[in-house]
Amino acid sequence: MFDALLPLTETQREIQRLARDFAREHIAPFAAEWDRDQHFEPSLVGKMGELGFLGMLLPETYDGLGLDASSYLLALEEIAAADASAAVMMSVHNSLPTQMLLNWGSDAQKERYLKPMARGEMLGAFALSEPDAGSDAAGLRCQAVRDGDHWVLNGTKAWITSGTYDKLVVLVMARTDSPDARRGSKGISAFVVTPDMPGFGVGKKENKLGLRASPTVQLVFDNLRVPAENLLGQEGQGFAYAMQSLDHGRLGIAAQSIGIGRAALEAARDYADQRRQFGQPIRSFQAIQFKLADMATRLAAARATLHATAAAKERGERVTQYSSICKLFASETAMFVADEAVQIFGGYGYVKEYPVEKYLRDAKVTEIYEGTSEIQRVVIARELYV
């Protein structure tokens, strides 16, 4: 849907078809069951790795596909249309930990982690937020203290996507300044952490409204000993690395949102054609037509903005403002479209026999994670004066 608006290359169309076929065979038939059971399907990691979906933005040097941002976002949209939980795993992995390692990791770190991450042998996670540091991420308290050839980390990280997976590579932001001489965001460094390190613990698993097949947990560090060589880049630059990576991550959340919204629109479109009231399909009624038209219009605009921003990013342009615009508009569009889909289904939209109630639940978090809609508006307004 809306493909005609994008000047896709044949390679991009092939990637889109591959992702759509994979999603329809390996994800869509099981999405409702996984959602009901809060089941994370570990075999998806390996399957997605085999097809290259976990190394789309990594160069071939590190066993990635070396593709452009638009190709990645097209594939991510297809995964999200089948199941948003699978899409968030793919999005976080591709846009945050792998990109941080690629951009600021040492040669040894890249060689050790990026290749297995691209192949789906290891899964990436991102640990910035804490129970008391969400939108105010620079207020995090997790402390790292140098002890010989190790850093010792203590603290709790919150809202970690895929945090229960045993073959995990976590990019952790922690304070390396001292408690009596805080340096704000410049006192935060980034570390590469794995579950086999002494002191690594998985804490509370959240019981969520949506994305129920994607485990979201707290990570608890109790004198976690991290080798000194696992410091990413320069000490004190971790917060800057995280913020730059979130520019890309927000494009991924926009693609996820569009996938959710597209699935909701397609379900509503088909239902409106099949459902009859007063002797005719409900799509004959202007009230339904207007809903479908508004849903399609907003999705088309969100998708066009997303891929225009991705193209600008590929040209090396600064896209902080437009990444936030994409994330804000696409996430609010997903909520609007899913809500309208439930309304078109009427009472059936409110029961689990039909998929639209899941789309509504899954859509809501896109307005919250990787920067709330309110934070996106702050970023957009601030960038007007840059």
XYZ file of C-alpha atoms in Angstrom:
386
model
C 0.000 0.000 0.000
C 1.275 3.462 -1.030
C 4.269 1.879 -2.836
C 3.655 4.075 -5.862
C 4.671 7.146 -3.871
C 8.201 5.834 -3.262
C 10.823 5.620 -6.035
C 11.986 2.171 -4.943
C 14.849 0.373 -6.626
C 14.449 -3.248 -7.665
C 16.711 -4.244 -4.774
C 14.469 -2.398 -2.333
C 11.371 -4.044 -3.768
C 13.002 -7.451 -3.431
C 13.892 -6.746 0.210
C 10.322 -5.598 0.827
C 8.941 -8.781 -0.738
C 11.355 -10.958 1.225
C 10.363 -9.324 4.511
C 6.652 -9.532 3.673
C 6.863 -13.228 2.776
C 8.901 -14.000 5.891
C 6.481 -12.112 8.120
C 3.440 -13.814 6.637
C 4.935 -17.297 7.044
C 6.911 -17.102 10.291
C 5.242 -14.331 12.328
C 1.651 -13.444 11.413
C 0.124 -16.915 12.029
C 1.487 -16.955 15.589
C 1.223 -13.296 16.618
C -2.094 -13.573 18.482
C -0.936 -16.649 20.413
C 2.395 -15.060 21.346
C 0.550 -11.934 22.467
C -1.878 -13.933 24.603
C 0.882 -15.973 26.250
C 3.431 -13.126 26.506
C 5.749 -15.487 24.634
C 9.042 -14.333 23.162
C 9.931 -16.711 20.341
C 13.736 -17.138 20.445
C 13.893 -18.953 17.101
C 12.917 -15.685 15.387
C 16.309 -14.227 16.270
C 18.158 -16.930 14.366
C 15.744 -16.910 11.435
C 15.918 -13.149 11.065
C 19.699 -13.301 11.352
C 19.952 -15.905 8.591
C 18.051 -13.634 6.200
C 20.126 -10.599 7.139
C 17.365 -8.681 8.927
C 19.580 -8.168 11.998
C 22.519 -6.755 10.063
C 20.818 -4.627 7.464
C 22.720 -1.440 8.307
C 26.067 -3.089 9.046
C 28.736 -3.248 6.335
C 29.647 -6.564 4.742
C 32.958 -6.398 6.624
C 30.993 -7.311 9.733
C 28.723 -9.856 7.993
C 25.993 -7.278 7.448
C 24.134 -6.410 4.259
C 25.384 -2.821 4.008
C 21.972 -1.513 2.944
C 20.585 2.013 2.995
C 18.191 3.267 5.651
C 15.134 3.156 3.385
C 15.647 -0.541 2.611
C 15.844 -1.292 6.320
C 12.716 0.748 7.088
C 10.756 -0.982 4.332
C 11.618 -4.383 5.808
C 10.834 -3.213 9.334
C 7.396 -1.970 8.270
C 6.580 -5.417 6.886
C 7.621 -7.125 10.127
C 5.568 -4.622 12.145
C 2.481 -5.191 10.012
C 2.654 -8.848 11.087
C 3.576 -8.260 14.730
C 4.833 -5.142 16.490
C 6.636 -7.215 19.129
C 8.908 -8.812 16.529
C 9.441 -5.407 14.959
C 10.603 -3.713 18.157
C 13.213 -6.414 18.675
C 14.460 -5.853 15.124
C 14.322 -2.064 15.469
C 16.221 -1.780 18.741
C 18.893 -4.227 17.576
C 19.514 -2.522 14.214
C 19.309 1.100 15.242
C 20.795 1.388 18.726
C 23.407 -1.143 19.957
C 24.756 -2.152 16.545
C 25.003 1.468 15.388
C 26.699 2.578 18.594
C 29.271 -0.187 18.206
C 29.750 0.571 14.521
C 30.199 4.310 15.043
C 32.217 4.408 18.266
C 33.450 0.902 19.025
C 37.077 -0.139 18.884
C 38.233 -2.520 16.150
C 38.342 -5.308 18.727
C 34.795 -4.558 19.927
C 33.454 -4.490 16.389
C 35.120 -7.763 15.511
C 33.954 -9.467 18.693
C 30.329 -8.330 18.716
C 29.112 -7.023 15.354
C 29.592 -10.190 13.331
C 27.577 -12.473 15.638
C 24.993 -9.718 16.051
C 24.569 -9.452 12.275
C 24.188 -13.233 11.989
C 21.576 -13.435 14.743
C 23.886 -15.309 17.109
C 23.683 -12.420 19.586
C 20.895 -9.901 20.117
C 21.415 -6.243 20.932
C 19.798 -4.275 23.755
C 19.951 -0.648 24.887
C 20.038 0.389 28.543
C 19.617 4.119 29.104
C 16.410 4.596 31.137
C 16.103 3.888 34.848
C 13.112 3.691 37.218
C 13.631 7.374 38.117
C 15.212 8.560 34.850
C 12.956 8.341 31.806
C 12.472 11.525 29.800
C 15.190 13.054 32.004
C 17.667 10.426 30.856
C 20.650 12.575 31.859
C 19.487 12.150 35.459
C 20.429 8.479 35.516
C 22.194 7.151 38.631
C 23.768 3.844 37.617
C 27.374 4.258 38.794
C 30.557 2.900 37.245
C 33.802 3.005 39.246
C 37.191 2.048 37.867
C 38.849 -0.861 39.697
C 42.128 -1.859 38.081
C 41.445 -3.443 34.711
C 37.661 -3.450 35.282
C 34.790 -1.049 35.763
C 32.368 -1.957 38.554
C 28.738 -1.023 37.834
C 25.931 -0.700 40.367
C 22.362 0.299 39.597
C 19.107 -0.677 37.934
C 18.122 -0.133 34.312
C 14.475 -0.090 33.236
C 12.419 -0.833 30.128
C 15.005 -3.074 28.480
C 13.620 -4.624 25.299
C 14.591 -8.311 24.804
C 16.263 -8.231 28.214
C 15.553 -11.882 29.027
C 17.453 -13.244 26.036
C 20.539 -15.180 27.121
C 22.809 -14.235 24.204
C 22.545 -10.490 24.720
C 24.844 -7.546 24.012
C 23.713 -4.580 26.106
C 24.903 -1.022 25.577
C 24.706 0.419 29.081
C 24.925 4.098 29.960
C 26.367 4.676 33.443
C 27.913 7.543 35.390
C 31.696 7.658 35.488
C 31.841 10.959 37.337
C 31.970 10.934 41.131
C 28.867 11.478 43.311
C 30.395 14.631 44.833
C 31.381 16.133 41.470
C 28.579 15.455 39.006
C 29.078 16.655 35.433
C 25.542 16.187 34.122
C 25.317 14.455 30.763
C 29.100 14.743 30.343
C 29.593 12.435 33.298
C 27.962 9.487 31.511
C 29.876 6.787 29.642
C 28.779 3.773 27.598
C 29.758 0.162 28.249
C 29.347 -3.105 26.355
C 27.855 -5.620 28.787
C 26.889 -9.298 28.419
C 24.897 -11.571 30.787
C 27.906 -13.794 31.544
C 29.671 -10.991 33.428
C 29.634 -11.431 37.239
C 26.983 -9.237 38.854
C 24.577 -9.169 35.879
C 20.961 -9.834 36.883
C 17.529 -9.736 35.269
C 14.925 -8.083 37.463
C 11.219 -7.399 37.129
C 9.492 -8.342 33.883
C 6.780 -5.839 32.993
C 3.203 -7.034 32.403
C 2.330 -4.735 29.511
C -0.753 -3.497 27.713
C 0.754 -4.152 24.284
C 3.897 -5.613 22.682
C 3.280 -8.530 25.001
C 5.470 -10.924 22.999
C 8.459 -8.644 23.507
C 9.945 -9.086 26.997
C 10.580 -5.783 28.762
C 12.565 -6.081 31.980
C 14.725 -4.331 34.492
C 18.420 -5.157 34.539
C 20.058 -5.129 37.947
C 23.809 -4.604 38.290
C 25.268 -5.676 41.632
C 28.997 -4.986 41.516
C 28.916 -5.919 37.847
C 32.504 -6.318 36.693
C 33.027 -5.061 33.165
C 36.471 -5.353 31.529
C 38.033 -1.947 30.961
C 38.278 -2.630 27.225
C 34.453 -2.724 27.134
C 34.228 1.021 27.622
C 32.722 2.297 24.361
C 34.587 5.186 22.788
C 35.657 7.975 25.113
C 34.842 8.253 28.775
C 32.132 10.863 29.388
C 30.681 10.625 25.860
C 28.107 7.888 26.431
C 25.112 10.185 26.662
C 26.070 11.936 23.417
C 26.464 8.562 21.691
C 23.034 7.484 22.926
C 21.308 10.680 21.775
C 22.837 10.481 18.313
C 21.774 6.861 18.004
C 18.232 7.725 19.036
C 17.932 9.899 15.915
C 18.126 6.681 13.941
C 16.088 4.704 16.457
C 13.182 7.098 16.108
C 13.022 6.377 12.383
C 12.670 2.710 13.280
C 9.807 3.433 15.668
C 8.141 5.489 12.927
C 8.369 2.516 10.543
C 6.982 0.244 13.247
C 4.096 2.666 13.786
C 3.323 2.761 10.072
C 3.329 -1.034 9.945
C 0.849 -1.235 12.833
C -1.346 1.424 11.254
C -1.219 -0.221 7.842
C -2.326 -3.553 9.303
C -5.199 -1.820 11.100
C -6.280 -0.013 7.934
C -6.176 -3.189 5.851
C -8.242 -5.060 8.439
C -10.799 -2.233 8.595
C -10.946 -1.924 4.807
C -11.657 -5.641 4.371
C -14.171 -5.747 7.207
C -16.045 -2.741 5.801
C -16.386 -4.574 2.513
C -17.693 -7.773 4.138
C -19.870 -6.424 6.945
C -23.437 -5.669 5.856
C -25.941 -3.449 7.628
C -29.206 -2.049 6.300
C -28.863 -4.312 3.277
C -25.460 -3.133 2.027
C -21.743 -3.281 2.888
C -20.859 -0.668 5.485
C -18.195 0.706 3.142
C -21.119 2.213 1.233
C -21.815 4.611 4.090
C -20.119 7.977 3.958
C -19.217 7.893 7.654
C -17.126 4.770 7.062
C -15.676 6.121 3.814
C -14.479 9.261 5.573
C -12.817 7.218 8.304
C -10.992 5.024 5.792
C -9.958 8.077 3.766
C -8.520 9.853 6.808
C -6.687 6.706 7.889
C -5.130 6.226 4.449
C -4.193 9.900 4.127
C -2.348 10.074 7.439
C -0.479 6.826 6.776
C 0.598 7.981 3.322
C 1.884 11.270 4.749
C 3.730 9.535 7.577
C 5.365 7.071 5.201
C 6.435 9.757 2.728
C 7.952 11.878 5.511
C 9.798 8.889 6.926
C 11.436 7.911 3.659
C 12.290 11.508 2.767
C 14.073 11.761 6.123
C 15.843 8.443 5.554
C 17.079 9.712 2.184
C 18.378 12.898 3.822
C 20.192 10.813 6.419
C 21.826 8.761 3.665
C 23.039 12.019 2.118
C 24.787 12.819 5.385
C 22.412 15.590 6.411
C 21.507 16.338 10.010
C 18.059 14.888 10.660
C 17.471 15.372 14.402
C 14.382 17.522 13.873
C 12.925 15.376 11.127
C 13.564 12.142 13.022
C 11.436 13.559 15.819
C 8.809 14.739 13.329
C 8.659 11.244 11.841
C 8.386 9.564 15.221
C 5.770 12.000 16.528
C 3.544 11.971 13.463
C 3.806 8.251 12.710
C 3.117 7.166 16.292
C 0.117 9.452 16.668
C -1.076 8.284 13.247
C -0.823 4.653 14.364
C -2.980 5.414 17.393
C -5.506 7.330 15.301
C -5.762 4.607 12.658
C -5.994 1.761 15.160
C -8.668 3.600 17.139
C -10.695 4.249 13.999
C -10.305 0.601 12.993
C -11.813 -0.499 16.303
C -14.695 1.913 15.719
C -15.323 0.528 12.220
C -15.441 -2.992 13.634
C -17.855 -1.796 16.304
C -18.414 -4.318 19.081
C -16.284 -6.879 17.254
C -13.362 -4.483 17.422
C -13.458 -4.728 21.197
C -13.007 -8.501 21.380
C -9.952 -10.656 20.801
C -11.611 -12.660 18.038
C -10.509 -9.882 15.683
C -7.020 -8.346 15.465
C -7.745 -4.634 15.718
C -7.843 -4.504 19.519
C -4.239 -5.777 19.478
C -3.217 -3.093 16.984
C -4.624 -0.449 19.315
C -2.765 -1.872 22.313
C 0.476 -2.188 20.367
C 0.215 1.313 18.895
C 0.016 3.127 22.221
C 3.598 2.538 23.299
C 4.956 4.068 20.092
C 3.880 7.421 21.559
C 5.950 6.698 24.666
C 9.202 4.816 24.117
C 12.375 6.186 22.533
C 11.087 9.612 23.541
C 7.481 10.496 24.350
C 5.388 12.615 22.017
C 5.899 15.488 24.435
C 9.680 15.119 24.231
C 9.489 14.967 20.429
C 7.651 18.271 20.431
C 10.356 19.762 22.652
C 13.047 18.566 20.234
C 11.177 19.828 17.173
C 10.592 23.258 18.691
C 14.189 23.542 19.885
C 15.513 22.638 16.453
C 13.580 25.509 14.905
C 16.170 27.828 16.485
C 19.284 25.882 15.519
